Tab-separated table of C-alpha atoms in Angstrom:
chain	number	residue	atom	x	y	z
A	1	MET	CA	-0.103	-0.117	0.042
A	2	SER	CA	1.692	3.166	-1.051
A	3	SER	CA	0.193	5.438	1.626
A	4	CYS	CA	1.052	3.036	4.433
A	5	VAL	CA	4.076	4.480	6.525
A	6	PHE	CA	5.137	0.959	7.499
A	7	CYS	CA	4.965	-0.276	3.945
A	8	LYS	CA	7.165	2.713	2.913
A	9	ILE	CA	9.697	1.750	5.623
A	10	LEU	CA	9.548	-1.922	4.112
A	11	SER	CA	10.201	-0.682	0.655
A	12	GLY	CA	13.060	1.566	1.646
A	13	GLU	CA	11.413	4.675	0.890
A	14	LEU	CA	11.591	5.767	4.700
A	15	PRO	CA	14.410	5.198	6.874
A	16	SER	CA	14.268	3.090	9.976
A	17	TYR	CA	16.591	1.512	12.658
A	18	LYS	CA	16.472	-2.127	12.136
A	19	ILE	CA	16.401	-4.437	15.106
A	20	TYR	CA	15.376	-7.648	13.316
A	21	GLU	CA	14.269	-9.015	10.094
A	22	ASP	CA	13.250	-12.352	8.634
A	23	GLU	CA	11.271	-13.500	5.702
A	24	TYR	CA	7.951	-12.553	7.059
A	25	THR	CA	8.659	-9.854	9.643
A	26	TYR	CA	10.596	-6.698	10.339
A	27	ALA	CA	11.146	-4.825	13.580
A	28	PHE	CA	12.476	-1.398	14.101
A	29	LEU	CA	12.946	1.294	16.696
A	30	ASP	CA	9.895	3.561	17.185
A	31	ILE	CA	10.687	7.270	15.976
A	32	ALA	CA	8.601	8.438	19.026
A	33	LYS	CA	11.655	8.062	21.290
A	34	ASP	CA	9.368	7.941	24.217
A	35	VAL	CA	11.188	4.889	25.909
A	36	ASP	CA	14.726	3.621	25.147
A	37	GLY	CA	14.435	0.467	23.156
A	38	HIS	CA	10.753	0.848	22.059
A	39	THR	CA	10.444	-1.477	19.202
A	40	VAL	CA	7.740	-2.069	16.543
A	41	VAL	CA	7.328	-5.452	14.873
A	42	ILE	CA	5.346	-5.608	11.684
A	43	PRO	CA	4.582	-8.305	9.123
A	44	LYS	CA	5.967	-7.556	5.519
A	45	LYS	CA	2.681	-8.636	4.223
A	46	HIS	CA	0.309	-5.591	4.502
A	47	VAL	CA	-2.560	-6.505	6.809
A	48	THR	CA	-4.712	-3.760	8.590
A	49	ASN	CA	-4.884	-5.478	12.170
A	50	ILE	CA	-5.043	-8.743	14.074
A	51	ILE	CA	-8.598	-9.063	13.125
A	52	ASP	CA	-7.969	-9.485	9.348
A	53	CYS	CA	-4.480	-11.288	9.859
A	54	ASP	CA	-4.337	-14.782	8.588
A	55	PRO	CA	-3.154	-17.396	11.149
A	56	ILE	CA	0.332	-18.007	9.467
A	57	THR	CA	1.234	-14.267	9.358
A	58	LEU	CA	0.217	-13.709	12.947
A	59	SER	CA	2.127	-16.595	14.041
A	60	LYS	CA	5.326	-15.387	12.259
A	61	VAL	CA	4.745	-12.053	13.983
A	62	THR	CA	4.239	-13.420	17.358
A	63	GLU	CA	7.504	-15.718	16.945
A	64	ALA	CA	9.596	-12.574	16.283
A	65	ILE	CA	8.127	-10.652	19.160
A	66	ARG	CA	9.197	-13.761	21.277
A	67	LEU	CA	12.642	-13.849	19.845
A	68	ILE	CA	13.120	-10.069	20.179
A	69	SER	CA	11.713	-10.122	23.800
A	70	LYS	CA	13.850	-13.057	24.655
A	71	HIS	CA	16.998	-11.399	23.359
A	72	TYR	CA	16.176	-8.146	25.394
A	73	VAL	CA	15.696	-10.052	28.609
A	74	GLU	CA	18.332	-12.799	28.554
A	75	ASP	CA	21.175	-10.991	26.381
A	76	LEU	CA	20.691	-7.384	27.085
A	77	GLY	CA	19.725	-7.468	30.875
A	78	TYR	CA	16.217	-6.251	30.801
A	79	ASP	CA	13.943	-7.545	33.453
A	80	GLY	CA	10.769	-7.914	31.299
A	81	VAL	CA	8.927	-6.417	28.234
A	82	ASN	CA	5.499	-5.082	27.682
A	83	VAL	CA	3.874	-6.259	24.276
A	84	LEU	CA	1.132	-3.734	23.236
A	85	ASN	CA	-1.181	-3.906	20.156
A	86	ALA	CA	-4.137	-1.705	19.052
A	87	SER	CA	-6.333	-3.200	16.342
A	88	GLY	CA	-9.201	-0.835	15.095
A	89	LYS	CA	-9.703	2.980	15.332
A	90	ALA	CA	-11.811	2.458	18.448
A	91	ALA	CA	-8.737	0.738	20.166
A	92	GLU	CA	-6.595	3.858	19.118
A	93	GLN	CA	-4.744	2.070	16.415
A	94	SER	CA	-2.935	4.962	14.528
A	95	VAL	CA	-1.075	3.246	11.658
A	96	PHE	CA	-3.478	0.824	9.808
A	97	HIS	CA	-0.818	-2.014	9.410
A	98	LEU	CA	-0.699	-4.584	11.964
A	99	HIS	CA	1.990	-3.728	14.481
A	100	PHE	CA	3.069	-4.721	17.955
A	101	HIS	CA	5.124	-2.701	20.145
A	102	ILE	CA	7.744	-4.082	22.493
A	103	ILE	CA	8.631	-1.851	25.435
A	104	PRO	CA	11.796	-3.177	27.273
A	105	ARG	CA	11.442	-2.843	30.953
A	106	LYS	CA	13.814	-2.621	33.891
A	107	GLU	CA	12.711	-3.026	37.650
A	108	ALA	CA	11.491	0.401	38.983
A	109	ASP	CA	12.048	2.047	35.651
A	110	GLY	CA	8.885	4.475	36.403
A	111	ILE	CA	7.132	3.681	33.181
A	112	HIS	CA	3.486	2.964	33.237
A	113	ALA	CA	2.790	1.120	30.139
A	114	TRP	CA	-0.577	-0.472	31.349
A	115	PRO	CA	-3.827	1.616	30.790
A	116	ASN	CA	-5.564	2.999	33.713
A	117	PHE	CA	-9.093	1.587	33.351
A	118	LEU	CA	-11.935	3.144	34.861
A	119	GLY	CA	-13.791	-0.206	36.113
A	120	ALA	CA	-16.126	-2.604	34.571
A	121	LYS	CA	-20.069	-1.681	34.363
A	122	HIS	CA	-21.236	-5.197	34.209
A	123	SER	CA	-20.810	-8.438	36.313
A	124	LEU	CA	-18.509	-11.219	35.219
A	125	GLU	CA	-21.392	-13.433	34.840
A	126	GLU	CA	-23.121	-11.058	32.268
A	127	MET	CA	-19.761	-10.532	30.448
A	128	ALA	CA	-19.081	-14.197	30.221
A	129	GLU	CA	-22.481	-14.741	28.768
A	130	ILE	CA	-22.267	-11.726	26.115
A	131	LEU	CA	-18.722	-12.896	25.088
A	132	LYS	CA	-18.602	-16.614	25.045
A	133	LEU	CA	-17.294	-17.952	21.755
A	134	ASN	CA	-19.102	-21.158	21.445
């Protein structure tokens, strides 16, 4: 897709700081520079989000996320990672090419990467009935 910023990165039209690449995926540093090591992992195939992604592409992306996260913790001394994804405009997805953010973490780093939710409005029983898949 010619207007997709991530596709432009993949084609070399836009620069990036590559962290990892394989046949199916590409990982690079987020240009926001909001957290040291903030990494974006994308499939090379353009898919909008996790909802329209085929199982093979999604498995390749999650394997890349696992490899990178393991490297950050086992080889680079981070204590953990946050893996974040937004799928769909209502979920605040800003680039409509499937992507996951890896935020490398250290104990007591002061980063608050988890959303502050306001509290559920319905009981667990009600939501289980509404949301169950089978």
